[in-house]
mmCIF file of C-alpha atoms in Angstrom:
data_model
loop_
_atom_site.group_PDB
_atom_site.id
_atom_site.type_symbol
_atom_site.label_atom_id
_atom_site.label_comp_id
_atom_site.label_asym_id
_atom_site.label_seq_id
_atom_site.Cartn_x
_atom_site.Cartn_y
_atom_site.Cartn_z
ATOM 1 C CA UNK A 1 50.167 44.211 -31.669
ATOM 2 C CA UNK A 2 50.378 41.690 -35.146
ATOM 3 C CA UNK A 3 51.663 42.560 -37.995
ATOM 4 C CA UNK A 4 51.758 40.742 -41.277
ATOM 5 C CA UNK A 5 54.863 42.144 -42.874
ATOM 6 C CA UNK A 6 58.151 43.702 -42.676
ATOM 7 C CA UNK A 7 56.935 46.126 -44.490
ATOM 8 C CA UNK A 8 53.749 46.879 -41.990
ATOM 9 C CA UNK A 9 56.097 46.945 -39.118
ATOM 10 C CA UNK A 10 58.325 48.910 -40.227
ATOM 11 C CA UNK A 11 55.087 51.584 -41.637
ATOM 12 C CA UNK A 12 54.129 50.963 -38.169
ATOM 13 C CA UNK A 13 57.032 52.873 -36.558
ATOM 14 C CA UNK A 14 56.965 55.153 -38.864
ATOM 15 C CA UNK A 15 53.482 56.509 -37.473
ATOM 16 C CA UNK A 16 54.502 56.463 -34.276
ATOM 17 C CA UNK A 17 57.545 58.437 -34.880
ATOM 18 C CA UNK A 18 55.738 61.096 -36.722
ATOM 19 C CA UNK A 19 52.882 61.035 -34.306
ATOM 20 C CA UNK A 20 55.359 62.150 -31.761
ATOM 21 C CA UNK A 21 56.540 65.332 -33.157
ATOM 22 C CA UNK A 22 53.289 66.191 -34.554
ATOM 23 C CA UNK A 23 51.847 66.031 -31.025
ATOM 24 C CA UNK A 24 55.805 68.345 -29.355
ATOM 25 C CA UNK A 25 55.172 71.026 -31.954
ATOM 26 C CA UNK A 26 50.664 71.288 -31.824
ATOM 27 C CA UNK A 27 51.503 70.979 -27.494
ATOM 28 C CA UNK A 28 51.477 74.643 -25.716
ATOM 29 C CA UNK A 29 52.028 77.113 -24.692
ATOM 30 C CA UNK A 30 55.198 75.639 -25.222
ATOM 31 C CA UNK A 31 57.454 78.302 -23.781
ATOM 32 C CA UNK A 32 60.127 80.403 -25.938
ATOM 33 C CA UNK A 33 59.213 77.150 -29.424
ATOM 34 C CA UNK A 34 56.896 77.953 -32.396
ATOM 35 C CA UNK A 35 53.660 75.669 -30.990
ATOM 36 C CA UNK A 36 49.675 76.106 -32.609
ATOM 37 C CA UNK A 37 49.528 79.131 -31.148
ATOM 38 C CA UNK A 38 53.244 81.113 -31.772
ATOM 39 C CA UNK A 39 55.251 80.996 -34.757
ATOM 40 C CA UNK A 40 58.483 82.178 -34.987
ATOM 41 C CA UNK A 41 58.947 85.365 -37.432
ATOM 42 C CA UNK A 42 60.853 82.524 -40.084
ATOM 43 C CA UNK A 43 59.743 79.857 -39.345
ATOM 44 C CA UNK A 44 55.950 79.093 -38.712
ATOM 45 C CA UNK A 45 53.951 75.379 -37.398
ATOM 46 C CA UNK A 46 52.960 74.697 -40.950
ATOM 47 C CA UNK A 47 56.828 74.288 -41.590
ATOM 48 C CA UNK A 48 56.359 72.213 -39.271
ATOM 49 C CA UNK A 49 54.078 69.670 -39.827
ATOM 50 C CA UNK A 50 55.350 69.262 -43.233
ATOM 51 C CA UNK A 51 58.418 68.150 -41.702
ATOM 52 C CA UNK A 52 56.982 65.417 -40.180
ATOM 53 C CA UNK A 53 55.215 64.769 -43.094
ATOM 54 C CA UNK A 54 58.564 64.565 -45.000
ATOM 55 C CA UNK A 55 60.443 62.676 -41.860
ATOM 56 C CA UNK A 56 57.811 59.448 -42.016
ATOM 57 C CA UNK A 57 59.835 57.361 -44.946
ATOM 58 C CA UNK A 58 63.249 57.877 -43.151
ATOM 59 C CA UNK A 59 61.842 56.731 -40.158
ATOM 60 C CA UNK A 60 60.217 53.684 -42.609
ATOM 61 C CA UNK A 61 64.200 53.478 -44.036
ATOM 62 C CA UNK A 62 65.532 53.420 -39.826
ATOM 63 C CA UNK A 63 62.851 50.655 -38.621
ATOM 64 C CA UNK A 64 63.489 47.827 -42.516
ATOM 65 C CA UNK A 65 67.230 48.615 -41.908
ATOM 66 C CA UNK A 66 66.526 47.119 -38.148
ATOM 67 C CA UNK A 67 64.633 44.902 -38.493
ATOM 68 C CA UNK A 68 67.371 43.657 -40.921
ATOM 69 C CA UNK A 69 69.703 43.749 -38.316
ATOM 70 C CA UNK A 70 67.470 41.531 -36.411
ATOM 71 C CA UNK A 71 67.177 38.866 -39.114
ATOM 72 C CA UNK A 72 70.767 38.526 -39.771
ATOM 73 C CA UNK A 73 70.600 40.716 -42.755
ATOM 74 C CA UNK A 74 73.452 43.137 -42.409
ATOM 75 C CA UNK A 75 74.664 43.596 -39.003
ATOM 76 C CA UNK A 76 74.793 47.036 -37.076
ATOM 77 C CA UNK A 77 77.564 48.926 -38.638
ATOM 78 C CA UNK A 78 76.275 48.685 -42.158
ATOM 79 C CA UNK A 79 72.697 50.331 -41.016
ATOM 80 C CA UNK A 80 74.427 53.434 -42.639
ATOM 81 C CA UNK A 81 72.431 55.254 -40.032
ATOM 82 C CA UNK A 82 74.564 58.898 -41.177
ATOM 83 C CA UNK A 83 72.707 58.196 -43.986
ATOM 84 C CA UNK A 84 69.289 58.005 -42.591
ATOM 85 C CA UNK A 85 69.832 61.404 -41.338
ATOM 86 C CA UNK A 86 71.137 63.240 -44.216
ATOM 87 C CA UNK A 87 67.983 62.229 -46.210
ATOM 88 C CA UNK A 88 66.541 63.197 -43.828
ATOM 89 C CA UNK A 89 67.262 66.546 -42.982
ATOM 90 C CA UNK A 90 67.608 67.050 -47.329
ATOM 91 C CA UNK A 91 63.775 66.247 -47.160
ATOM 92 C CA UNK A 92 62.777 68.065 -45.171
ATOM 93 C CA UNK A 93 64.307 71.205 -46.520
ATOM 94 C CA UNK A 94 62.618 70.142 -50.131
ATOM 95 C CA UNK A 95 58.520 70.402 -47.712
ATOM 96 C CA UNK A 96 59.568 73.406 -45.838
ATOM 97 C CA UNK A 97 60.251 76.606 -46.304
ATOM 98 C CA UNK A 98 61.337 78.207 -42.650
ATOM 99 C CA UNK A 99 64.760 76.615 -41.999
ATOM 100 C CA UNK A 100 66.370 74.479 -39.606
ATOM 101 C CA UNK A 101 63.181 72.452 -38.272
ATOM 102 C CA UNK A 102 64.176 68.821 -36.868
ATOM 103 C CA UNK A 103 68.019 68.336 -37.689
ATOM 104 C CA UNK A 104 67.930 67.195 -33.235
ATOM 105 C CA UNK A 105 64.554 65.559 -33.195
ATOM 106 C CA UNK A 106 66.112 63.674 -36.472
ATOM 107 C CA UNK A 107 69.107 63.098 -34.128
ATOM 108 C CA UNK A 108 67.225 61.034 -32.280
ATOM 109 C CA UNK A 109 64.826 59.605 -33.393
ATOM 110 C CA UNK A 110 66.905 57.603 -36.196
ATOM 111 C CA UNK A 111 68.866 54.925 -34.112
ATOM 112 C CA UNK A 112 65.344 54.666 -31.976
ATOM 113 C CA UNK A 113 63.179 53.932 -35.514
ATOM 114 C CA UNK A 114 66.202 50.960 -35.668
ATOM 115 C CA UNK A 115 65.796 49.819 -32.631
ATOM 116 C CA UNK A 116 61.709 49.700 -32.986
ATOM 117 C CA UNK A 117 62.389 47.809 -35.229
ATOM 118 C CA UNK A 118 65.297 45.361 -34.405
ATOM 119 C CA UNK A 119 62.554 44.874 -31.635
ATOM 120 C CA UNK A 120 59.560 44.709 -33.736
ATOM 121 C CA UNK A 121 60.823 41.882 -35.882
ATOM 122 C CA UNK A 122 61.309 39.407 -33.025
ATOM 123 C CA UNK A 123 58.794 40.049 -30.339
ATOM 124 C CA UNK A 124 56.346 42.138 -28.928
ATOM 125 C CA UNK A 125 57.652 45.652 -28.001
ATOM 126 C CA UNK A 126 59.570 46.502 -24.589
ATOM 127 C CA UNK A 127 61.079 50.153 -23.132
ATOM 128 C CA UNK A 128 63.849 48.387 -22.112
ATOM 129 C CA UNK A 129 65.216 46.236 -24.856
ATOM 130 C CA UNK A 130 64.736 49.156 -27.265
ATOM 131 C CA UNK A 131 66.397 51.292 -25.123
ATOM 132 C CA UNK A 132 69.496 48.571 -25.025
ATOM 133 C CA UNK A 133 69.447 48.003 -29.046
ATOM 134 C CA UNK A 134 69.500 51.585 -29.376
ATOM 135 C CA UNK A 135 73.250 51.254 -26.966
ATOM 136 C CA UNK A 136 74.032 48.830 -29.741
ATOM 137 C CA UNK A 137 72.313 50.851 -33.105
ATOM 138 C CA UNK A 138 74.319 54.122 -32.208
ATOM 139 C CA UNK A 139 77.882 52.560 -30.976
ATOM 140 C CA UNK A 140 77.978 50.736 -33.868
ATOM 141 C CA UNK A 141 78.111 53.736 -35.518
ATOM 142 C CA UNK A 142 81.430 55.053 -38.892
ATOM 143 C CA UNK A 143 83.261 57.207 -39.366
ATOM 144 C CA UNK A 144 81.088 57.172 -42.216
ATOM 145 C CA UNK A 145 78.025 57.972 -40.500
ATOM 146 C CA UNK A 146 80.027 60.654 -38.834
ATOM 147 C CA UNK A 147 80.701 62.531 -42.558
ATOM 148 C CA UNK A 148 77.335 62.179 -43.562
ATOM 149 C CA UNK A 149 75.894 63.721 -40.488
ATOM 150 C CA UNK A 150 78.819 66.510 -40.929
ATOM 151 C CA UNK A 151 77.093 66.887 -43.996
ATOM 152 C CA UNK A 152 73.733 66.923 -42.529
ATOM 153 C CA UNK A 153 74.226 69.455 -40.425
ATOM 154 C CA UNK A 154 75.416 71.723 -43.011
ATOM 155 C CA UNK A 155 72.605 71.033 -45.407
ATOM 156 C CA UNK A 156 70.086 72.496 -42.410
ATOM 157 C CA UNK A 157 73.176 75.143 -40.710
ATOM 158 C CA UNK A 158 70.832 75.229 -37.002
ATOM 159 C CA UNK A 159 71.396 78.360 -35.847
ATOM 160 C CA UNK A 160 73.239 78.834 -32.535
ATOM 161 C CA UNK A 161 75.658 75.352 -33.666
ATOM 162 C CA UNK A 162 79.362 77.805 -32.380
ATOM 163 C CA UNK A 163 82.686 77.123 -32.796
ATOM 164 C CA UNK A 164 84.020 72.819 -31.125
ATOM 165 C CA UNK A 165 87.105 72.778 -29.790
ATOM 166 C CA UNK A 166 87.569 69.531 -31.652
ATOM 167 C CA UNK A 167 86.919 68.766 -35.004
ATOM 168 C CA UNK A 168 84.717 71.511 -35.221
ATOM 169 C CA UNK A 169 81.594 70.776 -37.633
ATOM 170 C CA UNK A 170 82.467 73.969 -39.871
ATOM 171 C CA UNK A 171 86.177 73.117 -40.240
ATOM 172 C CA UNK A 172 87.098 71.709 -44.199
ATOM 173 C CA UNK A 173 89.831 69.382 -42.408
ATOM 174 C CA UNK A 174 87.504 67.886 -39.352
ATOM 175 C CA UNK A 175 85.865 64.937 -41.771
ATOM 176 C CA UNK A 176 89.428 64.570 -43.825
ATOM 177 C CA UNK A 177 90.724 64.440 -40.623
ATOM 178 C CA UNK A 178 87.794 62.363 -39.553
ATOM 179 C CA UNK A 179 88.330 59.722 -42.640
ATOM 180 C CA UNK A 180 92.208 59.812 -41.035
ATOM 181 C CA UNK A 181 91.868 59.165 -37.609
ATOM 182 C CA UNK A 182 88.767 56.284 -38.116
ATOM 183 C CA UNK A 183 86.523 58.737 -36.127
ATOM 184 C CA UNK A 184 83.424 57.301 -35.076
ATOM 185 C CA UNK A 185 80.150 58.822 -34.833
ATOM 186 C CA UNK A 186 79.338 57.973 -31.284
ATOM 187 C CA UNK A 187 83.152 59.393 -31.042
ATOM 188 C CA UNK A 188 81.961 62.357 -32.624
ATOM 189 C CA UNK A 189 79.215 63.004 -30.086
ATOM 190 C CA UNK A 190 81.587 61.746 -27.320
ATOM 191 C CA UNK A 191 82.882 65.101 -27.450
ATOM 192 C CA UNK A 192 80.319 67.385 -28.344
ATOM 193 C CA UNK A 193 78.648 65.557 -24.648
ATOM 194 C CA UNK A 194 79.958 68.074 -22.357
ATOM 195 C CA UNK A 195 77.621 71.153 -23.880
ATOM 196 C CA UNK A 196 75.364 69.239 -26.798
ATOM 197 C CA UNK A 197 72.713 67.332 -24.540
ATOM 198 C CA UNK A 198 71.517 66.231 -27.470
ATOM 199 C CA UNK A 199 75.197 64.345 -28.814
ATOM 200 C CA UNK A 200 74.520 63.804 -24.414
ATOM 201 C CA UNK A 201 72.209 60.895 -24.752
ATOM 202 C CA UNK A 202 73.290 59.297 -27.860
ATOM 203 C CA UNK A 203 76.352 58.779 -25.709
ATOM 204 C CA UNK A 204 75.077 58.055 -22.006
ATOM 205 C CA UNK A 205 71.715 56.077 -23.661
ATOM 206 C CA UNK A 206 68.950 58.048 -23.470
ATOM 207 C CA UNK A 207 69.766 58.969 -19.817
ATOM 208 C CA UNK A 208 66.755 62.420 -19.736
ATOM 209 C CA UNK A 209 64.768 61.109 -22.567
ATOM 210 C CA UNK A 210 64.716 57.237 -20.981
ATOM 211 C CA UNK A 211 65.271 57.897 -17.607
ATOM 212 C CA UNK A 212 63.104 61.584 -16.687
ATOM 213 C CA UNK A 213 60.879 62.101 -19.362
ATOM 214 C CA UNK A 214 59.729 59.538 -20.011
ATOM 215 C CA UNK A 215 57.875 58.014 -16.553
ATOM 216 C CA UNK A 216 57.738 61.947 -15.695
ATOM 217 C CA UNK A 217 54.755 62.765 -18.845
ATOM 218 C CA UNK A 218 52.890 58.747 -18.228
ATOM 219 C CA UNK A 219 52.902 60.219 -14.754
ATOM 220 C CA UNK A 220 51.255 63.450 -16.128
ATOM 221 C CA UNK A 221 48.771 61.240 -18.577
ATOM 222 C CA UNK A 222 47.063 59.392 -16.016
ATOM 223 C CA UNK A 223 47.256 62.871 -13.274
ATOM 224 C CA UNK A 224 45.902 64.903 -16.323
ATOM 225 C CA UNK A 225 44.313 63.128 -18.978
ATOM 226 C CA UNK A 226 45.472 65.013 -21.431
ATOM 227 C CA UNK A 227 48.092 65.329 -24.462
ATOM 228 C CA UNK A 228 48.747 68.697 -24.014
ATOM 229 C CA UNK A 229 49.164 69.009 -20.326
ATOM 230 C CA UNK A 230 51.926 66.366 -20.101
ATOM 231 C CA UNK A 231 53.580 67.059 -23.181
ATOM 232 C CA UNK A 232 54.190 70.659 -22.193
ATOM 233 C CA UNK A 233 54.547 69.602 -18.484
ATOM 234 C CA UNK A 234 57.410 67.149 -19.349
ATOM 235 C CA UNK A 235 59.078 69.767 -21.710
ATOM 236 C CA UNK A 236 58.783 71.740 -18.400
ATOM 237 C CA UNK A 237 60.422 69.678 -15.478
ATOM 238 C CA UNK A 238 62.648 68.311 -19.113
ATOM 239 C CA UNK A 239 63.972 72.454 -18.619
ATOM 240 C CA UNK A 240 63.627 72.508 -15.000
ATOM 241 C CA UNK A 241 65.757 70.164 -14.217
ATOM 242 C CA UNK A 242 68.598 69.804 -17.660
ATOM 243 C CA UNK A 243 69.133 73.321 -18.767
ATOM 244 C CA UNK A 244 68.892 73.873 -22.578
ATOM 245 C CA UNK A 245 71.892 73.610 -24.114
ATOM 246 C CA UNK A 246 70.857 75.717 -27.344
ATOM 247 C CA UNK A 247 70.109 78.674 -24.718
ATOM 248 C CA UNK A 248 73.014 78.169 -23.076
ATOM 249 C CA UNK A 249 75.486 77.960 -26.052
ATOM 250 C CA UNK A 250 73.380 81.576 -27.228
ATOM 251 C CA UNK A 251 73.710 83.453 -24.266
ATOM 252 C CA UNK A 252 75.571 81.098 -21.315
ATOM 253 C CA UNK A 253 75.006 78.440 -19.041
ATOM 254 C CA UNK A 254 74.320 81.185 -16.564
ATOM 255 C CA UNK A 255 71.548 82.571 -18.355
ATOM 256 C CA UNK A 256 69.636 79.157 -19.479
ATOM 257 C CA UNK A 257 69.609 78.043 -16.063
ATOM 258 C CA UNK A 258 67.836 81.204 -14.727
ATOM 259 C CA UNK A 259 65.328 79.881 -17.852
ATOM 260 C CA UNK A 260 65.986 76.861 -15.730
ATOM 261 C CA UNK A 261 65.043 78.794 -12.958
ATOM 262 C CA UNK A 262 62.262 79.978 -14.353
ATOM 263 C CA UNK A 263 60.420 76.550 -15.803
ATOM 264 C CA UNK A 264 60.661 74.728 -12.289
ATOM 265 C CA UNK A 265 58.906 77.714 -11.598
ATOM 266 C CA UNK A 266 56.126 77.357 -12.901
ATOM 267 C CA UNK A 267 55.605 73.562 -12.267
ATOM 268 C CA UNK A 268 55.746 75.102 -8.307
ATOM 269 C CA UNK A 269 52.544 77.396 -9.293
ATOM 270 C CA UNK A 270 50.795 74.294 -11.543
ATOM 271 C CA UNK A 271 51.661 74.902 -14.655
ATOM 272 C CA UNK A 272 48.294 74.016 -16.851
ATOM 273 C CA UNK A 273 45.801 73.089 -14.478
ATOM 274 C CA UNK A 274 46.281 76.501 -11.825
ATOM 275 C CA UNK A 275 44.836 79.552 -12.795
ATOM 276 C CA UNK A 276 48.037 81.466 -11.617
ATOM 277 C CA UNK A 277 50.085 78.090 -13.260
ATOM 278 C CA UNK A 278 48.549 78.814 -16.778
ATOM 279 C CA UNK A 279 49.548 82.981 -15.901
ATOM 280 C CA UNK A 280 52.773 81.850 -15.156
ATOM 281 C CA UNK A 281 53.027 80.099 -18.022
ATOM 282 C CA UNK A 282 51.932 82.673 -20.421
ATOM 283 C CA UNK A 283 54.066 84.897 -19.563
ATOM 284 C CA UNK A 284 57.380 82.915 -19.104
ATOM 285 C CA UNK A 285 56.074 81.745 -23.043
ATOM 286 C CA UNK A 286 56.388 85.797 -23.877
ATOM 287 C CA UNK A 287 59.269 86.593 -21.896
ATOM 288 C CA UNK A 288 62.007 83.483 -23.760
ATOM 289 C CA UNK A 289 60.361 84.819 -27.425
ATOM 290 C CA UNK A 290 63.245 86.882 -28.156
ATOM 291 C CA UNK A 291 63.534 88.357 -32.144
ATOM 292 C CA UNK A 292 67.098 85.853 -32.353
ATOM 293 C CA UNK A 293 65.085 83.358 -30.474
ATOM 294 C CA UNK A 294 68.670 82.893 -28.040
ATOM 295 C CA UNK A 295 65.794 81.706 -25.002
ATOM 296 C CA UNK A 296 64.435 79.013 -26.883
ATOM 297 C CA UNK A 297 64.449 75.965 -25.346
ATOM 298 C CA UNK A 298 64.967 74.115 -28.980
ATOM 299 C CA UNK A 299 66.772 71.402 -27.968
ATOM 300 C CA UNK A 300 64.378 70.396 -25.132
ATOM 301 C CA UNK A 301 62.103 70.231 -27.436
ATOM 302 C CA UNK A 302 63.690 67.527 -29.431
ATOM 303 C CA UNK A 303 64.132 65.378 -26.515
ATOM 304 C CA UNK A 304 60.690 65.775 -25.453
ATOM 305 C CA UNK A 305 59.679 64.551 -28.459
ATOM 306 C CA UNK A 306 61.448 61.599 -28.580
ATOM 307 C CA UNK A 307 59.939 61.259 -25.169
ATOM 308 C CA UNK A 308 56.932 60.762 -26.698
ATOM 309 C CA UNK A 309 58.317 58.845 -29.086
ATOM 310 C CA UNK A 310 58.702 56.694 -27.132
ATOM 311 C CA UNK A 311 55.399 56.499 -25.237
ATOM 312 C CA UNK A 312 53.372 55.820 -28.824
ATOM 313 C CA UNK A 313 55.735 52.987 -29.440
ATOM 314 C CA UNK A 314 54.716 51.724 -25.847
ATOM 315 C CA UNK A 315 50.986 52.360 -26.798
ATOM 316 C CA UNK A 316 49.970 55.557 -26.131
ATOM 317 C CA UNK A 317 47.571 56.781 -27.909
ATOM 318 C CA UNK A 318 45.875 60.563 -27.943
#
């Protein structure tokens, strides 16, 4: 696709990421998560739709920063990835009343938006080049980016945050220590990567997204010719192989592994492509819907959104 201007390029990238969020939240039945036929008491399907619209301008700005990096106007350290995330979280809060809807998505997709801008400013889109640029952007993060993301987390108030053994986000001393010791956002996420899959994606160059989720999603599209099935199956595939760290923080790793085992069983039964698979999937969805959302695989949903985003950037259209 050829673009007439940098603004058009950035708008295209923003629309790709917005569409990814809309497709992911609409996929059903997505076990334990909000989808088009199931809400949480306080967070509904329409809250996610509003959030997708609210975050789009910030993805556009992220893409514009990537274009500026590609054209030599700024260096990667001057992208302001933390500010982009904080502003996105703020705007999401202004456009809906369902609480934290997209924090994990914003953390994962903001570097993707910057990296996509870097690619499309100079050449045709390439998954390999995108991944290379994502690595550059996250490794170029700064201590100020870390402070901004701490602020974003406090604004979003995600459930299941827990306490970190080092540089805990709820400890007022942490931000000053980050500045005093010049700890970058990449280094903060490295500390968290052992117990948080989103942080792990950041510091390991998105292995679940690129190496597991993306090829499986494309395979499912080819086999089923149905984006809903492909999306649900991709979430199940990721969940079956990578225990959800949101669940693990809430109820422990052992229970998270049991949820992963059940996701595997659903896929083995054929998932949405067979009667027995569909029946088991709906049962699984119902089982994960406890009032406290302790078994909601929200982190897996965030990674699935990122899989959809790179697929759409690479040309997929529903």
